[in-house]
Every structure is written in C-alpha cells, then in structure tokens.
Amino acid sequence: MSVALIELAKKLTTSSISGKDFTATFFEQWRSEGKSGILAQDDDHLGDCLRLMFGLADSFTDGPKDRPTELTESELKQEVSKLLSTYGYI
C-alpha cells in the first residue's frame, strides 16, 4: 500500500519537509511503487487521493509562478492538506 506517500504528504503539511523535497521524494517513491506493482494494489479510495496528489505535486514551482496553474510552496501545503482532509487521512 502507498501509505508512505500519505505520510510524506503529512510531513509537508506540518512543514517537516519543504515543497521541493516533498515533490522530489513523492515522484521518486511514485516511480518506485509503480515499477514494483505496489501502486496497483491500492484500493480505489487511496488511489484516487494519490492521483490527485500527483497533479498537485506536478503543479509545484520552487520559484516565481510563470503560470496561474502553478502552486507555490504555501499553496501546495494548503491544497495537499485539503486533499488529505477530504479523503480522511487527517
């Protein structure tokens, strides 16, 4: 199960890690779990949450926003927190 990605997201929301570290680790873990087949074992609830989180992480920018769809670190934290709350992980 990909609960490690949920725990990683919780660290972002508590400012235990930066947005840059979150996204780098998230994508590394995502690739690893995808290759090993762990992601495919997730129930639909967790899978839906992680797919949405992937989109949020992909929208992160570690500098000035070039497009309105990009997320700053504070926006990323806020959106990930809302997502975790919506899916009942916090």
GROMACS .gro file of N, CA, C and O in nm:
model
  360
    1MET      N    1   0.083  -0.119   0.000
    1MET     CA    2   0.000   0.000   0.000
    1MET      C    3   0.088   0.125   0.000
    1MET      O    4   0.195   0.126   0.057
    2SER      N    5   0.039   0.227  -0.059
    2SER     CA    6   0.114   0.351  -0.077
    2SER      C    7   0.092   0.450   0.036
    2SER      O    8   0.095   0.571   0.015
    3VAL      N    9   0.070   0.398   0.155
    3VAL     CA   10   0.050   0.488   0.269
    3VAL      C   11   0.177   0.569   0.297
    3VAL      O   12   0.169   0.675   0.360
    4ALA      N   13   0.291   0.526   0.248
    4ALA     CA   14   0.414   0.603   0.265
    4ALA      C   15   0.400   0.739   0.196
    4ALA      O   16   0.452   0.840   0.246
    5LEU      N   17   0.329   0.745   0.085
    5LEU     CA   18   0.307   0.872   0.016
    5LEU      C   19   0.214   0.962   0.097
    5LEU      O   20   0.232   1.084   0.099
    6ILE      N   21   0.118   0.903   0.166
    6ILE     CA   22   0.029   0.980   0.254
    6ILE      C   23   0.109   1.037   0.371
    6ILE      O   24   0.094   1.154   0.407
    7GLU      N   25   0.196   0.955   0.428
    7GLU     CA   26   0.280   1.001   0.539
    7GLU      C   27   0.373   1.113   0.494
    7GLU      O   28   0.397   1.210   0.567
    8LEU      N   29   0.425   1.102   0.373
    8LEU     CA   30   0.509   1.206   0.317
    8LEU      C   31   0.429   1.336   0.304
    8LEU      O   32   0.478   1.444   0.339
    9ALA      N   33   0.307   1.326   0.257
    9ALA     CA   34   0.221   1.445   0.243
    9ALA      C   35   0.193   1.509   0.378
    9ALA      O   36   0.190   1.632   0.389
   10LYS      N   37   0.174   1.427   0.479
   10LYS     CA   38   0.150   1.481   0.614
   10LYS      C   39   0.272   1.560   0.662
   10LYS      O   40   0.258   1.664   0.726
   11LYS      N   41   0.391   1.512   0.627
   11LYS     CA   42   0.513   1.585   0.664
   11LYS      C   43   0.517   1.722   0.597
   11LYS      O   44   0.561   1.820   0.656
   12LEU      N   45   0.469   1.729   0.474
   12LEU     CA   46   0.463   1.858   0.405
   12LEU      C   47   0.369   1.952   0.478
   12LEU      O   48   0.402   2.068   0.501
   13THR      N   49   0.253   1.903   0.517
   13THR     CA   50   0.154   1.990   0.579
   13THR      C   51   0.197   2.041   0.716
   13THR      O   52   0.150   2.145   0.760
   14THR      N   53   0.286   1.969   0.782
   14THR     CA   54   0.336   2.014   0.912
   14THR      C   55   0.469   2.087   0.900
   14THR      O   56   0.533   2.115   1.001
   15SER      N   57   0.509   2.114   0.777
   15SER     CA   58   0.635   2.184   0.747
   15SER      C   59   0.759   2.107   0.793
   15SER      O   60   0.864   2.165   0.816
   16SER      N   61   0.747   1.976   0.804
   16SER     CA   62   0.863   1.893   0.836
   16SER      C   63   0.958   1.878   0.717
   16SER      O   64   1.075   1.846   0.735
   17ILE      N   65   0.903   1.898   0.597
   17ILE     CA   66   0.983   1.895   0.475
   17ILE      C   67   0.939   2.011   0.386
   17ILE      O   68   0.827   2.060   0.398
   18SER      N   69   1.025   2.051   0.296
   18SER     CA   70   0.993   2.159   0.204
   18SER      C   71   0.912   2.106   0.085
   18SER      O   72   0.908   1.986   0.060
   19GLY      N   73   0.854   2.198   0.012
   19GLY     CA   74   0.782   2.159  -0.109
   19GLY      C   75   0.873   2.094  -0.211
   19GLY      O   76   0.835   1.997  -0.278
   20LYS      N   77   0.994   2.145  -0.221
   20LYS     CA   78   1.092   2.088  -0.315
   20LYS      C   79   1.127   1.945  -0.276
   20LYS      O   80   1.130   1.855  -0.361
   21ASP      N   81   1.151   1.922  -0.147
   21ASP     CA   82   1.183   1.786  -0.100
   21ASP      C   83   1.062   1.694  -0.113
   21ASP      O   84   1.076   1.577  -0.149
   22PHE      N   85   0.943   1.748  -0.085
   22PHE     CA   86   0.821   1.669  -0.099
   22PHE      C   87   0.805   1.620  -0.242
   22PHE      O   88   0.784   1.501  -0.265
   23THR      N   89   0.813   1.711  -0.338
   23THR     CA   90   0.789   1.671  -0.477
   23THR      C   91   0.896   1.573  -0.527
   23THR      O   92   0.864   1.475  -0.593
   24ALA      N   93   1.021   1.599  -0.493
   24ALA     CA   94   1.128   1.509  -0.537
   24ALA      C   95   1.108   1.369  -0.480
   24ALA      O   96   1.116   1.269  -0.553
   25THR      N   97   1.078   1.361  -0.351
   25THR     CA   98   1.058   1.231  -0.286
   25THR      C   99   0.930   1.165  -0.334
   25THR      O  100   0.926   1.044  -0.357
   26PHE      N  101   0.825   1.244  -0.352
   26PHE     CA  102   0.696   1.191  -0.399
   26PHE      C  103   0.714   1.122  -0.534
   26PHE      O  104   0.672   1.008  -0.552
   27PHE      N  105   0.776   1.192  -0.630
   27PHE     CA  106   0.791   1.134  -0.764
   27PHE      C  107   0.885   1.014  -0.763
   27PHE      O  108   0.861   0.916  -0.835
   28GLU      N  109   0.989   1.018  -0.682
   28GLU     CA  110   1.079   0.904  -0.670
   28GLU      C  111   1.005   0.782  -0.615
   28GLU      O  112   1.016   0.671  -0.667
   29GLN      N  113   0.929   0.804  -0.509
   29GLN     CA  114   0.851   0.695  -0.446
   29GLN      C  115   0.743   0.644  -0.542
   29GLN      O  116   0.719   0.525  -0.552
   30TRP      N  117   0.678   0.737  -0.612
   30TRP     CA  118   0.572   0.701  -0.707
   30TRP      C  119   0.628   0.608  -0.815
   30TRP      O  120   0.568   0.505  -0.846
   31ARG      N  121   0.743   0.647  -0.872
   31ARG     CA  122   0.806   0.563  -0.976
   31ARG      C  123   0.843   0.426  -0.920
   31ARG      O  124   0.818   0.322  -0.983
   32SER      N  125   0.901   0.425  -0.802
   32SER     CA  126   0.944   0.301  -0.739
   32SER      C  127   0.824   0.209  -0.713
   32SER      O  128   0.828   0.089  -0.743
   33GLU      N  129   0.719   0.266  -0.656
   33GLU     CA  130   0.600   0.185  -0.625
   33GLU      C  131   0.528   0.143  -0.752
   33GLU      O  132   0.467   0.036  -0.756
   34GLY      N  133   0.534   0.224  -0.855
   34GLY     CA  134   0.474   0.188  -0.983
   34GLY      C  135   0.546   0.070  -1.047
   34GLY      O  136   0.483  -0.024  -1.095
   35LYS      N  137   0.678   0.076  -1.046
   35LYS     CA  138   0.757  -0.033  -1.105
   35LYS      C  139   0.741  -0.164  -1.029
   35LYS      O  140   0.739  -0.271  -1.088
   36SER      N  141   0.731  -0.153  -0.897
   36SER     CA  142   0.721  -0.275  -0.816
   36SER      C  143   0.579  -0.331  -0.810
   36SER      O  144   0.559  -0.443  -0.764
   37GLY      N  145   0.481  -0.254  -0.857
   37GLY     CA  146   0.342  -0.300  -0.856
   37GLY      C  147   0.266  -0.264  -0.730
   37GLY      O  148   0.148  -0.296  -0.717
   38ILE      N  149   0.330  -0.194  -0.637
   38ILE     CA  150   0.262  -0.157  -0.512
   38ILE      C  151   0.146  -0.062  -0.539
   38ILE      O  152   0.039  -0.077  -0.479
   39LEU      N  153   0.165   0.034  -0.629
   39LEU     CA  154   0.057   0.130  -0.658
   39LEU      C  155  -0.069   0.059  -0.707
   39LEU      O  156  -0.180   0.100  -0.675
   40ALA      N  157  -0.052  -0.046  -0.784
   40ALA     CA  158  -0.167  -0.118  -0.838
   40ALA      C  159  -0.246  -0.191  -0.730
   40ALA      O  160  -0.362  -0.228  -0.752
   41GLN      N  161  -0.188  -0.209  -0.612
   41GLN     CA  162  -0.255  -0.280  -0.504
   41GLN      C  163  -0.342  -0.188  -0.418
   41GLN      O  164  -0.416  -0.234  -0.333
   42ASP      N  165  -0.330  -0.056  -0.440
   42ASP     CA  166  -0.405   0.039  -0.359
   42ASP      C  167  -0.554   0.026  -0.385
   42ASP      O  168  -0.596   0.003  -0.499
   43ASP      N  169  -0.634   0.046  -0.279
   43ASP     CA  170  -0.778   0.049  -0.300
   43ASP      C  171  -0.812   0.177  -0.377
   43ASP      O  172  -0.730   0.268  -0.389
   44ASP      N  173  -0.933   0.183  -0.430
   44ASP     CA  174  -0.973   0.297  -0.513
   44ASP      C  175  -0.965   0.429  -0.438
   44ASP      O  176  -0.927   0.532  -0.495
   45HIS      N  177  -1.002   0.428  -0.311
   45HIS     CA  178  -1.001   0.550  -0.230
   45HIS      C  179  -0.860   0.609  -0.221
   45HIS      O  180  -0.840   0.727  -0.251
   46LEU      N  181  -0.764   0.528  -0.185
   46LEU     CA  182  -0.625   0.572  -0.175
   46LEU      C  183  -0.571   0.608  -0.313
   46LEU      O  184  -0.504   0.710  -0.330
   47GLY      N  185  -0.601   0.527  -0.412
   47GLY     CA  186  -0.554   0.553  -0.547
   47GLY      C  187  -0.603   0.687  -0.601
   47GLY      O  188  -0.527   0.762  -0.662
   48ASP      N  189  -0.731   0.718  -0.577
   48ASP     CA  190  -0.786   0.846  -0.622
   48ASP      C  191  -0.715   0.962  -0.554
   48ASP      O  192  -0.680   1.061  -0.618
   49CYS      N  193  -0.693   0.951  -0.425
   49CYS     CA  194  -0.626   1.055  -0.349
   49CYS      C  195  -0.484   1.076  -0.403
   49CYS      O  196  -0.441   1.190  -0.426
   50LEU      N  197  -0.412   0.968  -0.427
   50LEU     CA  198  -0.274   0.979  -0.474
   50LEU      C  199  -0.266   1.034  -0.616
   50LEU      O  200  -0.173   1.109  -0.648
   51ARG      N  201  -0.362   1.001  -0.701
   51ARG     CA  202  -0.362   1.056  -0.836
   51ARG      C  203  -0.382   1.208  -0.833
   51ARG      O  204  -0.316   1.282  -0.906
   52LEU      N  205  -0.471   1.254  -0.748
   52LEU     CA  206  -0.491   1.398  -0.733
   52LEU      C  207  -0.368   1.464  -0.673
   52LEU      O  208  -0.328   1.574  -0.714
   53MET      N  209  -0.304   1.397  -0.577
   53MET     CA  210  -0.183   1.450  -0.516
   53MET      C  211  -0.071   1.459  -0.619
   53MET      O  212   0.008   1.554  -0.617
   54PHE      N  213  -0.063   1.363  -0.709
   54PHE     CA  214   0.037   1.367  -0.817
   54PHE      C  215   0.021   1.496  -0.896
   54PHE      O  216   0.119   1.564  -0.927
   55GLY      N  217  -0.102   1.530  -0.929
   55GLY     CA  218  -0.129   1.653  -1.004
   55GLY      C  219  -0.086   1.777  -0.927
   55GLY      O  220  -0.030   1.871  -0.985
   56LEU      N  221  -0.112   1.777  -0.797
   56LEU     CA  222  -0.070   1.890  -0.715
   56LEU      C  223   0.082   1.901  -0.712
   56LEU      O  224   0.137   2.010  -0.729
   57ALA      N  225   0.149   1.789  -0.692
   57ALA     CA  226   0.296   1.789  -0.688
   57ALA      C  227   0.352   1.834  -0.823
   57ALA      O  228   0.451   1.907  -0.827
   58ASP      N  229   0.289   1.793  -0.929
   58ASP     CA  230   0.334   1.829  -1.063
   58ASP      C  231   0.316   1.979  -1.089
   58ASP      O  232   0.387   2.036  -1.172
   59SER      N  233   0.226   2.043  -1.018
   59SER     CA  234   0.200   2.186  -1.035
   59SER      C  235   0.290   2.274  -0.950
   59SER      O  236   0.287   2.396  -0.962
   60PHE      N  237   0.369   2.213  -0.864
   60PHE     CA  238   0.455   2.289  -0.773
   60PHE      C  239   0.568   2.360  -0.849
   60PHE      O  240   0.628   2.304  -0.940
   61THR      N  241   0.596   2.481  -0.808
   61THR     CA  242   0.712   2.554  -0.859
   61THR      C  243   0.793   2.604  -0.741
   61THR      O  244   0.737   2.651  -0.642
   62ASP      N  245   0.922   2.592  -0.752
   62ASP     CA  246   1.011   2.635  -0.644
   62ASP      C  247   1.065   2.775  -0.669
   62ASP      O  248   1.164   2.815  -0.614
   63GLY      N  249   0.999   2.848  -0.752
   63GLY     CA  250   1.039   2.985  -0.783
   63GLY      C  251   0.915   3.067  -0.810
   63GLY      O  252   0.805   3.029  -0.773
   64PRO      N  253   0.932   3.177  -0.878
   64PRO     CA  254   0.815   3.258  -0.912
   64PRO      C  255   0.723   3.183  -1.008
   64PRO      O  256   0.768   3.103  -1.090
   65LYS      N  257   0.595   3.209  -0.992
   65LYS     CA  258   0.496   3.143  -1.077
   65LYS      C  259   0.502   3.200  -1.218
   65LYS      O  260   0.496   3.321  -1.236
   66ASP      N  261   0.513   3.112  -1.317
   66ASP     CA  262   0.511   3.153  -1.457
   66ASP      C  263   0.370   3.142  -1.514
   66ASP      O  264   0.337   3.207  -1.612
   67ARG      N  265   0.291   3.053  -1.454
   67ARG     CA  266   0.153   3.031  -1.499
   67ARG      C  267   0.062   3.029  -1.377
   67ARG      O  268   0.103   2.987  -1.269
   68PRO      N  269  -0.063   3.070  -1.395
   68PRO     CA  270  -0.156   3.073  -1.281
   68PRO      C  271  -0.187   2.933  -1.225
   68PRO      O  272  -0.231   2.921  -1.111
   69THR      N  273  -0.162   2.830  -1.303
   69THR     CA  274  -0.190   2.694  -1.256
   69THR      C  275  -0.080   2.638  -1.166
   69THR      O  276  -0.098   2.533  -1.105
   70GLU      N  277   0.034   2.706  -1.160
   70GLU     CA  278   0.143   2.660  -1.075
   70GLU      C  279   0.111   2.690  -0.928
   70GLU      O  280   0.036   2.783  -0.898
   71LEU      N  281   0.169   2.609  -0.840
   71LEU     CA  282   0.148   2.626  -0.697
   71LEU      C  283   0.279   2.661  -0.628
   71LEU      O  284   0.380   2.595  -0.650
   72THR      N  285   0.274   2.762  -0.542
   72THR     CA  286   0.388   2.793  -0.457
   72THR      C  287   0.390   2.692  -0.343
   72THR      O  288   0.296   2.613  -0.326
   73GLU      N  289   0.493   2.696  -0.262
   73GLU     CA  290   0.501   2.601  -0.150
   73GLU      C  291   0.383   2.616  -0.055
   73GLU      O  292   0.323   2.517  -0.014
   74SER      N  293   0.347   2.739  -0.022
   74SER     CA  294   0.234   2.758   0.072
   74SER      C  295   0.103   2.712   0.009
   74SER      O  296   0.018   2.653   0.077
   75GLU      N  297   0.086   2.734  -0.120
   75GLU     CA  298  -0.035   2.687  -0.188
   75GLU      C  299  -0.037   2.535  -0.195
   75GLU      O  300  -0.143   2.472  -0.177
   76LEU      N  301   0.079   2.475  -0.221
   76LEU     CA  302   0.089   2.329  -0.225
   76LEU      C  303   0.051   2.269  -0.090
   76LEU      O  304  -0.028   2.175  -0.083
   77LYS      N  305   0.105   2.325   0.017
   77LYS     CA  306   0.072   2.276   0.151
   77LYS      C  307  -0.078   2.284   0.177
   77LYS      O  308  -0.139   2.191   0.230
   78GLN      N  309  -0.136   2.397   0.141
   78GLN     CA  310  -0.279   2.418   0.163
   78GLN      C  311  -0.362   2.317   0.083
   78GLN      O  312  -0.455   2.256   0.137
   79GLU      N  313  -0.328   2.298  -0.042
   79GLU     CA  314  -0.405   2.206  -0.128
   79GLU      C  315  -0.387   2.060  -0.084
   79GLU      O  316  -0.483   1.983  -0.085
   80VAL      N  317  -0.267   2.022  -0.047
   80VAL     CA  318  -0.242   1.885   0.000
   80VAL      C  319  -0.317   1.862   0.131
   80VAL      O  320  -0.376   1.756   0.151
   81SER      N  321  -0.317   1.961   0.217
   81SER     CA  322  -0.390   1.949   0.344
   81SER      C  323  -0.539   1.930   0.319
   81SER      O  324  -0.603   1.844   0.381
   82LYS      N  325  -0.596   2.008   0.226
   82LYS     CA  326  -0.738   1.994   0.191
   82LYS      C  327  -0.766   1.855   0.136
   82LYS      O  328  -0.866   1.792   0.170
   83LEU      N  329  -0.677   1.808   0.050
   83LEU     CA  330  -0.693   1.676  -0.012
   83LEU      C  331  -0.690   1.566   0.094
   83LEU      O  332  -0.777   1.478   0.096
   84LEU      N  333  -0.592   1.572   0.184
   84LEU     CA  334  -0.582   1.471   0.291
   84LEU      C  335  -0.706   1.474   0.380
   84LEU      O  336  -0.756   1.369   0.422
   85SER      N  337  -0.758   1.591   0.407
   85SER     CA  338  -0.877   1.605   0.489
   85SER      C  339  -0.999   1.549   0.417
   85SER      O  340  -1.079   1.475   0.477
   86THR      N  341  -1.014   1.581   0.290
   86THR     CA  342  -1.127   1.533   0.210
   86THR      C  343  -1.130   1.380   0.208
   86THR      O  344  -1.238   1.320   0.217
   87TYR      N  345  -1.015   1.318   0.198
   87TYR     CA  346  -1.008   1.173   0.189
   87TYR      C  347  -0.995   1.105   0.326
   87TYR      O  348  -0.983   0.983   0.334
   88GLY      N  349  -0.998   1.185   0.432
   88GLY     CA  350  -0.999   1.129   0.567
   88GLY      C  351  -0.865   1.081   0.620
   88GLY      O  352  -0.861   1.000   0.711
   89TYR      N  353  -0.756   1.135   0.565
   89TYR     CA  354  -0.624   1.094   0.612
   89TYR      C  355  -0.569   1.185   0.721
   89TYR      O  356  -0.469   1.153   0.782
   90ILE      N  357  -0.634   1.298   0.744
   90ILE     CA  358  -0.602   1.384   0.860
   90ILE      C  359  -0.731   1.434   0.919
   90ILE      O  360  -0.835   1.431   0.858
   0.00000   0.00000   0.00000
